[in-house]
mmCIF file of C-alpha atoms (C1' of nucleotides) in Angstrom:
data_model
loop_
_atom_site.group_PDB
_atom_site.id
_atom_site.type_symbol
_atom_site.label_atom_id
_atom_site.label_comp_id
_atom_site.label_asym_id
_atom_site.label_seq_id
_atom_site.Cartn_x
_atom_site.Cartn_y
_atom_site.Cartn_z
ATOM 1 C CA UNK A 30 -10.960 25.046 26.321
ATOM 2 C CA UNK A 31 -7.799 23.503 27.745
ATOM 3 C CA UNK A 32 -5.827 25.138 30.491
ATOM 4 C CA UNK A 33 -2.799 27.059 29.246
ATOM 5 C CA UNK A 34 0.511 26.485 31.080
ATOM 6 C CA UNK A 35 1.243 29.229 33.603
ATOM 7 C CA UNK A 36 4.689 29.820 32.112
ATOM 8 C CA UNK A 37 3.173 30.541 28.717
ATOM 9 C CA UNK A 38 0.912 33.201 30.191
ATOM 10 C CA UNK A 39 3.753 35.224 31.690
ATOM 11 C CA UNK A 40 3.791 38.706 30.249
ATOM 12 C CA UNK A 41 0.853 37.940 27.981
ATOM 13 C CA UNK A 42 -1.819 37.730 30.648
ATOM 14 C CA UNK A 43 -1.154 41.210 31.987
ATOM 15 C CA UNK A 44 -1.684 42.743 28.564
ATOM 16 C CA UNK A 45 -4.665 40.553 27.819
ATOM 17 C CA UNK A 46 -6.305 41.871 30.975
ATOM 18 C CA UNK A 47 -5.552 45.458 29.991
ATOM 19 C CA UNK A 48 -7.178 44.824 26.613
ATOM 20 C CA UNK A 49 -10.275 43.274 28.173
ATOM 21 C CA UNK A 50 -10.725 46.198 30.566
ATOM 22 C CA UNK A 51 -10.249 48.546 27.603
ATOM 23 C CA UNK A 52 -13.339 46.980 26.043
ATOM 24 C CA UNK A 53 -15.379 48.349 28.945
ATOM 25 C CA UNK A 54 -14.851 48.729 32.664
ATOM 26 C CA UNK A 55 -15.118 45.521 34.642
ATOM 27 C CA UNK A 56 -14.266 44.023 38.049
ATOM 28 C CA UNK A 57 -12.039 41.163 39.139
ATOM 29 C CA UNK A 58 -14.557 38.394 39.480
ATOM 30 C CA UNK A 59 -16.185 39.175 36.121
ATOM 31 C CA UNK A 60 -12.753 39.500 34.524
ATOM 32 C CA UNK A 61 -11.956 35.918 35.456
ATOM 33 C CA UNK A 62 -15.022 34.774 33.535
ATOM 34 C CA UNK A 63 -14.195 37.025 30.599
ATOM 35 C CA UNK A 64 -10.706 35.522 30.419
ATOM 36 C CA UNK A 65 -12.163 32.021 30.332
ATOM 37 C CA UNK A 66 -14.669 33.009 27.642
ATOM 38 C CA UNK A 67 -11.906 34.665 25.612
ATOM 39 C CA UNK A 68 -10.039 31.343 25.476
ATOM 40 C CA UNK A 69 -7.346 31.830 28.108
ATOM 41 C CA UNK A 70 -8.670 28.972 30.206
ATOM 42 C CA UNK A 71 -9.501 29.255 33.911
ATOM 43 C CA UNK A 72 -7.297 31.910 35.528
ATOM 44 C CA UNK A 73 -7.436 31.517 39.330
ATOM 45 C CA UNK A 74 -8.160 34.219 41.869
ATOM 46 C CA UNK A 75 -4.609 33.997 43.182
ATOM 47 C CA UNK A 76 -3.456 35.247 39.806
ATOM 48 C CA UNK A 77 -6.073 37.826 38.838
ATOM 49 C CA UNK A 78 -6.504 39.805 42.058
ATOM 50 C CA UNK A 79 -2.803 40.335 42.818
ATOM 51 C CA UNK A 80 -2.233 41.286 39.180
ATOM 52 C CA UNK A 81 -5.009 43.890 39.283
ATOM 53 C CA UNK A 82 -3.531 45.378 42.458
ATOM 54 C CA UNK A 83 -0.139 45.599 40.818
ATOM 55 C CA UNK A 84 -1.565 47.239 37.689
ATOM 56 C CA UNK A 85 -3.347 49.767 39.882
ATOM 57 C CA UNK A 86 -0.208 50.506 41.925
ATOM 58 C CA UNK A 87 1.713 51.042 38.680
ATOM 59 C CA UNK A 88 -0.907 53.432 37.335
ATOM 60 C CA UNK A 89 -1.988 51.292 34.385
ATOM 61 C CA UNK A 90 -5.569 51.064 35.653
ATOM 62 C CA UNK A 91 -7.782 53.025 38.043
ATOM 63 C CA UNK A 92 -10.435 51.638 40.370
ATOM 64 C CA UNK A 93 -13.605 52.500 42.253
ATOM 65 C CA UNK A 94 -15.558 50.362 44.684
ATOM 66 C CA UNK A 95 -19.289 50.132 44.066
ATOM 67 C CA UNK A 96 -21.968 48.276 45.999
ATOM 68 C CA UNK A 97 -23.781 45.375 44.403
ATOM 69 C CA UNK A 98 -27.400 44.420 45.084
ATOM 70 C CA UNK A 99 -26.592 40.747 44.524
ATOM 71 C CA UNK A 100 -23.437 40.320 46.625
ATOM 72 C CA UNK A 101 -20.319 41.954 48.073
ATOM 73 C CA UNK A 102 -18.872 45.237 46.816
ATOM 74 C CA UNK A 103 -17.185 45.211 43.436
ATOM 75 C CA UNK A 104 -14.019 47.039 42.428
ATOM 76 C CA UNK A 105 -14.435 48.414 38.915
ATOM 77 C CA UNK A 106 -11.370 49.087 36.812
ATOM 78 C CA UNK A 107 -10.608 51.363 33.848
ATOM 79 C CA UNK A 108 -7.460 51.538 31.736
ATOM 80 C CA UNK A 109 -5.378 54.721 31.966
ATOM 81 C CA UNK A 110 -3.406 56.407 29.186
ATOM 82 C CA UNK A 111 -0.295 54.737 30.598
ATOM 83 C CA UNK A 112 -2.029 51.380 30.398
ATOM 84 C CA UNK A 113 -3.013 51.954 26.774
ATOM 85 C CA UNK A 114 0.556 52.999 25.999
ATOM 86 C CA UNK A 115 1.876 49.762 27.456
ATOM 87 C CA UNK A 116 -0.450 47.701 25.296
ATOM 88 C CA UNK A 117 0.658 49.685 22.257
ATOM 89 C CA UNK A 118 4.277 48.890 23.100
ATOM 90 C CA UNK A 119 3.465 45.248 23.795
ATOM 91 C CA UNK A 120 1.671 44.418 20.552
ATOM 92 C CA UNK A 121 4.617 44.566 18.106
ATOM 93 C CA UNK A 122 6.680 42.475 20.536
ATOM 94 C CA UNK A 123 3.935 39.889 20.644
ATOM 95 C CA UNK A 124 3.590 39.888 16.861
ATOM 96 C CA UNK A 125 7.325 39.356 16.518
ATOM 97 C CA UNK A 126 7.244 36.355 18.839
ATOM 98 C CA UNK A 127 4.229 34.875 17.060
ATOM 99 C CA UNK A 128 5.929 35.342 13.680
ATOM 100 C CA UNK A 129 9.163 33.731 14.872
ATOM 101 C CA UNK A 130 7.275 30.778 16.319
ATOM 102 C CA UNK A 131 5.120 30.390 13.205
ATOM 103 C CA UNK A 132 8.223 30.164 11.029
ATOM 104 C CA UNK A 133 9.781 27.572 13.342
ATOM 105 C CA UNK A 134 6.622 25.480 13.452
ATOM 106 C CA UNK A 135 6.465 25.554 9.669
ATOM 107 C CA UNK A 136 9.917 24.001 9.408
ATOM 108 C CA UNK A 137 8.941 21.239 11.839
ATOM 109 C CA UNK A 138 6.098 20.017 9.662
ATOM 110 C CA UNK A 139 7.778 20.500 6.253
ATOM 111 C CA UNK B 14 14.774 42.553 15.084
ATOM 112 C CA UNK B 15 13.916 44.042 18.468
ATOM 113 C CA UNK B 16 14.576 42.282 21.750
ATOM 114 C CA UNK B 17 11.572 40.401 23.113
ATOM 115 C CA UNK B 18 10.708 40.902 26.799
ATOM 116 C CA UNK B 19 12.045 38.092 28.987
ATOM 117 C CA UNK B 20 8.618 37.497 30.497
ATOM 118 C CA UNK B 21 7.105 36.884 27.067
ATOM 119 C CA UNK B 22 9.679 34.196 26.343
ATOM 120 C CA UNK B 23 8.849 32.115 29.392
ATOM 121 C CA UNK B 24 7.769 28.654 28.392
ATOM 122 C CA UNK B 25 8.072 29.501 24.714
ATOM 123 C CA UNK B 26 11.868 29.693 24.545
ATOM 124 C CA UNK B 27 12.373 26.160 25.823
ATOM 125 C CA UNK B 28 10.175 24.733 23.088
ATOM 126 C CA UNK B 29 11.649 26.998 20.434
ATOM 127 C CA UNK B 30 15.076 25.627 21.306
ATOM 128 C CA UNK B 31 13.811 22.055 21.099
ATOM 129 C CA UNK B 32 12.394 22.787 17.653
ATOM 130 C CA UNK B 33 15.645 24.346 16.445
ATOM 131 C CA UNK B 34 17.708 21.382 17.633
ATOM 132 C CA UNK B 35 15.167 19.099 15.933
ATOM 133 C CA UNK B 36 16.095 20.746 12.631
ATOM 134 C CA UNK B 37 19.603 19.358 13.031
ATOM 135 C CA UNK B 38 22.015 18.857 15.906
ATOM 136 C CA UNK B 39 23.709 22.015 17.123
ATOM 137 C CA UNK B 40 25.673 23.408 20.064
ATOM 138 C CA UNK B 41 25.009 26.224 22.547
ATOM 139 C CA UNK B 42 26.965 29.022 20.992
ATOM 140 C CA UNK B 43 25.577 28.355 17.512
ATOM 141 C CA UNK B 44 22.085 28.015 18.957
ATOM 142 C CA UNK B 45 22.254 31.553 20.288
ATOM 143 C CA UNK B 46 22.900 32.798 16.768
ATOM 144 C CA UNK B 47 20.152 30.597 15.329
ATOM 145 C CA UNK B 48 17.681 32.040 17.830
ATOM 146 C CA UNK B 49 18.614 35.571 16.791
ATOM 147 C CA UNK B 50 18.304 34.690 13.107
ATOM 148 C CA UNK B 51 14.938 33.031 13.732
ATOM 149 C CA UNK B 52 13.590 36.325 15.116
ATOM 150 C CA UNK B 53 13.726 35.716 18.870
ATOM 151 C CA UNK B 54 16.196 38.541 19.369
ATOM 152 C CA UNK B 55 19.484 38.196 21.247
ATOM 153 C CA UNK B 56 19.192 35.464 23.914
ATOM 154 C CA UNK B 57 22.111 35.780 26.351
ATOM 155 C CA UNK B 58 24.462 33.013 27.451
ATOM 156 C CA UNK B 59 23.047 33.149 30.966
ATOM 157 C CA UNK B 60 19.757 31.957 29.507
ATOM 158 C CA UNK B 61 20.775 29.457 26.842
ATOM 159 C CA UNK B 62 23.437 27.411 28.611
ATOM 160 C CA UNK B 63 21.542 26.793 31.859
ATOM 161 C CA UNK B 64 18.444 25.922 29.832
ATOM 162 C CA UNK B 65 20.364 23.360 27.770
ATOM 163 C CA UNK B 66 21.725 21.781 30.944
ATOM 164 C CA UNK B 67 18.223 21.538 32.355
ATOM 165 C CA UNK B 68 16.843 19.997 29.155
ATOM 166 C CA UNK B 69 19.648 17.442 29.240
ATOM 167 C CA UNK B 70 19.072 16.602 32.901
ATOM 168 C CA UNK B 71 15.359 16.119 32.145
ATOM 169 C CA UNK B 72 16.095 13.795 29.228
ATOM 170 C CA UNK B 73 14.644 16.030 26.512
ATOM 171 C CA UNK B 74 17.977 16.293 24.715
ATOM 172 C CA UNK B 75 21.232 14.297 24.614
ATOM 173 C CA UNK B 76 24.749 15.684 24.246
ATOM 174 C CA UNK B 77 28.277 14.807 23.134
ATOM 175 C CA UNK B 78 31.420 16.911 23.378
ATOM 176 C CA UNK B 79 33.468 17.260 20.218
ATOM 177 C CA UNK B 80 36.723 19.118 19.608
ATOM 178 C CA UNK B 81 36.787 22.118 17.308
ATOM 179 C CA UNK B 82 39.774 23.170 15.191
ATOM 180 C CA UNK B 83 38.837 26.842 15.551
ATOM 181 C CA UNK B 84 38.215 27.125 19.313
ATOM 182 C CA UNK B 85 37.180 25.344 22.489
ATOM 183 C CA UNK B 86 35.258 22.065 22.557
ATOM 184 C CA UNK B 87 31.614 22.158 21.526
ATOM 185 C CA UNK B 88 28.728 20.313 23.112
ATOM 186 C CA UNK B 89 26.399 19.006 20.402
ATOM 187 C CA UNK B 90 22.763 18.334 21.247
ATOM 188 C CA UNK B 91 20.032 16.117 19.761
ATOM 189 C CA UNK B 92 16.333 15.957 20.686
ATOM 190 C CA UNK B 93 15.077 12.733 22.287
ATOM 191 C CA UNK B 94 11.682 11.104 21.824
ATOM 192 C CA UNK B 95 10.646 12.664 25.138
ATOM 193 C CA UNK B 96 11.685 16.049 23.808
ATOM 194 C CA UNK B 97 9.665 15.592 20.644
ATOM 195 C CA UNK B 98 6.682 14.516 22.739
ATOM 196 C CA UNK B 99 6.887 17.694 24.802
ATOM 197 C CA UNK B 100 6.869 19.840 21.674
ATOM 198 C CA UNK B 101 3.854 17.927 20.406
ATOM 199 C CA UNK B 102 2.054 18.646 23.672
ATOM 200 C CA UNK B 103 3.141 22.266 23.634
ATOM 201 C CA UNK B 104 1.959 23.207 20.150
ATOM 202 C CA UNK B 105 -1.844 23.092 20.675
ATOM 203 C CA UNK B 106 -1.428 25.098 23.885
ATOM 204 C CA UNK B 107 0.534 27.718 21.994
ATOM 205 C CA UNK B 108 -2.035 27.815 19.181
ATOM 206 C CA UNK B 109 -4.801 28.324 21.729
ATOM 207 C CA UNK B 110 -3.005 31.269 23.286
ATOM 208 C CA UNK B 111 -2.268 32.816 19.897
ATOM 209 C CA UNK B 112 -5.915 32.430 18.875
ATOM 210 C CA UNK B 113 -7.205 33.971 22.108
ATOM 211 C CA UNK B 114 -4.836 36.913 21.743
ATOM 212 C CA UNK B 115 -5.677 37.401 18.071
ATOM 213 C CA UNK B 116 -9.369 37.654 18.911
ATOM 214 C CA UNK B 117 -8.678 40.172 21.672
ATOM 215 C CA UNK B 118 -6.447 42.286 19.466
ATOM 216 C CA UNK B 119 -9.142 42.304 16.813
ATOM 217 C CA UNK B 120 -11.653 43.839 19.225
ATOM 218 C CA UNK B 121 -9.162 46.540 20.186
ATOM 219 C CA UNK B 122 -8.839 47.842 16.658
ATOM 220 C CA UNK B 123 -12.500 47.399 15.611
ATOM 221 C "C1'" DT C 7 -32.886 29.134 61.286
ATOM 222 C "C1'" DT C 8 -28.841 27.196 60.058
ATOM 223 C "C1'" DT C 9 -26.151 26.033 56.426
ATOM 224 C "C1'" DT C 10 -24.518 25.816 51.962
ATOM 225 C "C1'" DG C 11 -22.943 27.846 47.692
ATOM 226 C "C1'" DA C 12 -21.962 31.590 44.721
ATOM 227 C "C1'" DT C 13 -20.074 36.055 44.712
ATOM 228 C "C1'" DA C 14 -16.092 39.244 45.673
ATOM 229 C "C1'" DC C 15 -11.525 40.684 47.225
ATOM 230 C "C1'" DA C 16 -6.785 40.546 49.804
ATOM 231 C "C1'" DT C 17 -2.468 38.430 51.512
ATOM 232 C "C1'" DT C 18 1.378 35.122 52.103
ATOM 233 C "C1'" DG C 19 4.565 32.066 50.344
ATOM 234 C "C1'" DC C 20 6.156 28.753 46.625
ATOM 235 C "C1'" DT C 21 7.941 27.468 42.008
ATOM 236 C "C1'" DT C 22 9.578 28.282 37.642
ATOM 237 C "C1'" DT C 23 12.081 30.842 34.268
ATOM 238 C "C1'" DA C 24 14.975 34.309 31.982
ATOM 239 C "C1'" DC C 25 19.060 36.661 32.983
ATOM 240 C "C1'" DA C 26 23.237 39.135 34.901
ATOM 241 C "C1'" DA C 27 27.723 38.368 36.493
ATOM 242 C "C1'" DA C 28 31.726 36.100 37.043
ATOM 243 C "C1'" DG C 29 34.895 32.533 36.090
ATOM 244 C "C1'" DT C 30 37.497 29.053 33.044
ATOM 245 C "C1'" DA C 31 39.597 27.903 28.746
ATOM 246 C "C1'" DG C 32 40.919 27.392 23.679
ATOM 247 C "C1'" DT C 33 42.321 29.883 19.213
ATOM 248 C "C1'" DG C 34 44.200 33.494 16.266
ATOM 249 C "C1'" DG C 35 45.531 38.402 14.936
ATOM 250 C "C1'" DG C 36 47.915 42.771 15.785
ATOM 251 C "C1'" DC D 22 51.988 39.316 24.685
ATOM 252 C "C1'" DC D 23 47.504 40.997 24.840
ATOM 253 C "C1'" DC D 24 42.973 41.171 23.025
ATOM 254 C "C1'" DA D 25 38.815 39.506 20.773
ATOM 255 C "C1'" DC D 26 36.059 35.786 19.619
ATOM 256 C "C1'" DT D 27 34.626 31.340 20.645
ATOM 257 C "C1'" DA D 28 32.532 28.043 24.076
ATOM 258 C "C1'" DC D 29 30.738 26.353 28.402
ATOM 259 C "C1'" DT D 30 29.639 26.466 33.691
ATOM 260 C "C1'" DT D 31 27.997 28.165 38.066
ATOM 261 C "C1'" DT D 32 25.765 31.273 41.407
ATOM 262 C "C1'" DG D 33 22.426 34.366 42.590
ATOM 263 C "C1'" DT D 34 18.369 37.545 41.472
ATOM 264 C "C1'" DA D 35 13.823 39.345 39.839
ATOM 265 C "C1'" DA D 36 9.390 38.636 38.033
ATOM 266 C "C1'" DA D 37 5.111 36.211 37.282
ATOM 267 C "C1'" DG D 38 1.491 32.794 37.834
ATOM 268 C "C1'" DC D 39 -0.703 30.313 41.420
ATOM 269 C "C1'" DA D 40 -2.085 27.577 45.655
ATOM 270 C "C1'" DA D 41 -3.765 28.307 50.085
ATOM 271 C "C1'" DT D 42 -6.027 30.786 53.340
ATOM 272 C "C1'" DG D 43 -8.827 34.284 55.261
ATOM 273 C "C1'" DT D 44 -12.626 37.697 55.219
ATOM 274 C "C1'" DA D 45 -17.237 39.133 53.981
ATOM 275 C "C1'" DT D 46 -21.926 39.581 51.425
ATOM 276 C "C1'" DC D 47 -26.157 37.613 49.657
ATOM 277 C "C1'" DA D 48 -29.594 34.044 48.287
ATOM 278 C "C1'" DA D 49 -31.480 29.560 48.302
ATOM 279 C "C1'" DA D 50 -31.845 25.110 50.392
ATOM 280 C "C1'" DA D 51 -32.098 22.135 54.368
#
DNA sequence: TTTTGATACATTGCTTTACAAAGTAGTGGG
DNA sequence: CCCACTACTTTGTAAAGCAATGTATCAAAA
C-alpha cells in the first residue's frame, strides 16, 4: 500500500470520494480510513477536510452534524444528484485516460 | 476523442510524454500530434513546450536543434537514463491508482 | 488527577502542474 | 503581399493536494 504521488491524485481523488460516499453516508475521519483501505494510500487531513468543504459549497454533497458517544461531533455527508451527475461525466474521461496509458505502456514493454 | 480534464492529466502527462519520446526521438510540435493520436486529446502548446523545457532542465531528456526544409528549426528530444528511471518508478504507482479506481467503479455499478 | 493518545474538524499558506496569451520566426500558397 | 501552418519561448493564472497549526471531545494510562 504505497503512497500515491499527490499530482497523480488531482482530479481523481475528488471523484473517488464522491463514489465512496455514494456507497453509504460517511464522515471525514472515517473517509480517510476508507480511502486507505480502498488502495489510495494515506490521504492527509489537510487534503480531505478542505475537499469535503468545497464539495459541499459546490452542492455535490450535503452534510449534517451528529453527536458521537465515543468522541467529538461527526459531519455526515451524502451525495446529491449533482454529485452523481459529475461522477457520471467523469467516468468516461477516466476510462479514456486509462486506455491511452495502457496502450502507451504496452508499446514500452513490446 | 474527447478532451481530458487538465486536472486528470497532472502527473500522468509528464510520464506519457517520456514514454512517447522513448519510442523514438521527436520534437515538440510532432509530440502534440502524437499525444492526440495516442488518445490524450489535444494538449496545447502552452502545456507541451514548457513541460519539455522543464524535463530538459531536470535531465530527464536531452535535446538538439536541427534545421527543417519545410519550416522553422526543430528541437529533437531523447530520454535519458534518469528519465527512464522515473518512468519505471511511476508505473507501479499508476497501476495502483488504476486498480483502486477500478474496484471503486465496480462497487458503483453492482 | 493530570496527561497522553485517538478521534474529529477548520483554516492558512505553499508547491506543483496544466494552460491561456502573447510574441518571434521560418516556409509556402493564393 | 498576406495568410496559414509550422515551431518554439516566455509570462502569468487557476486549481488541487498537502503541511502546519489550532480547536475540541473522549477514554485510558500515568
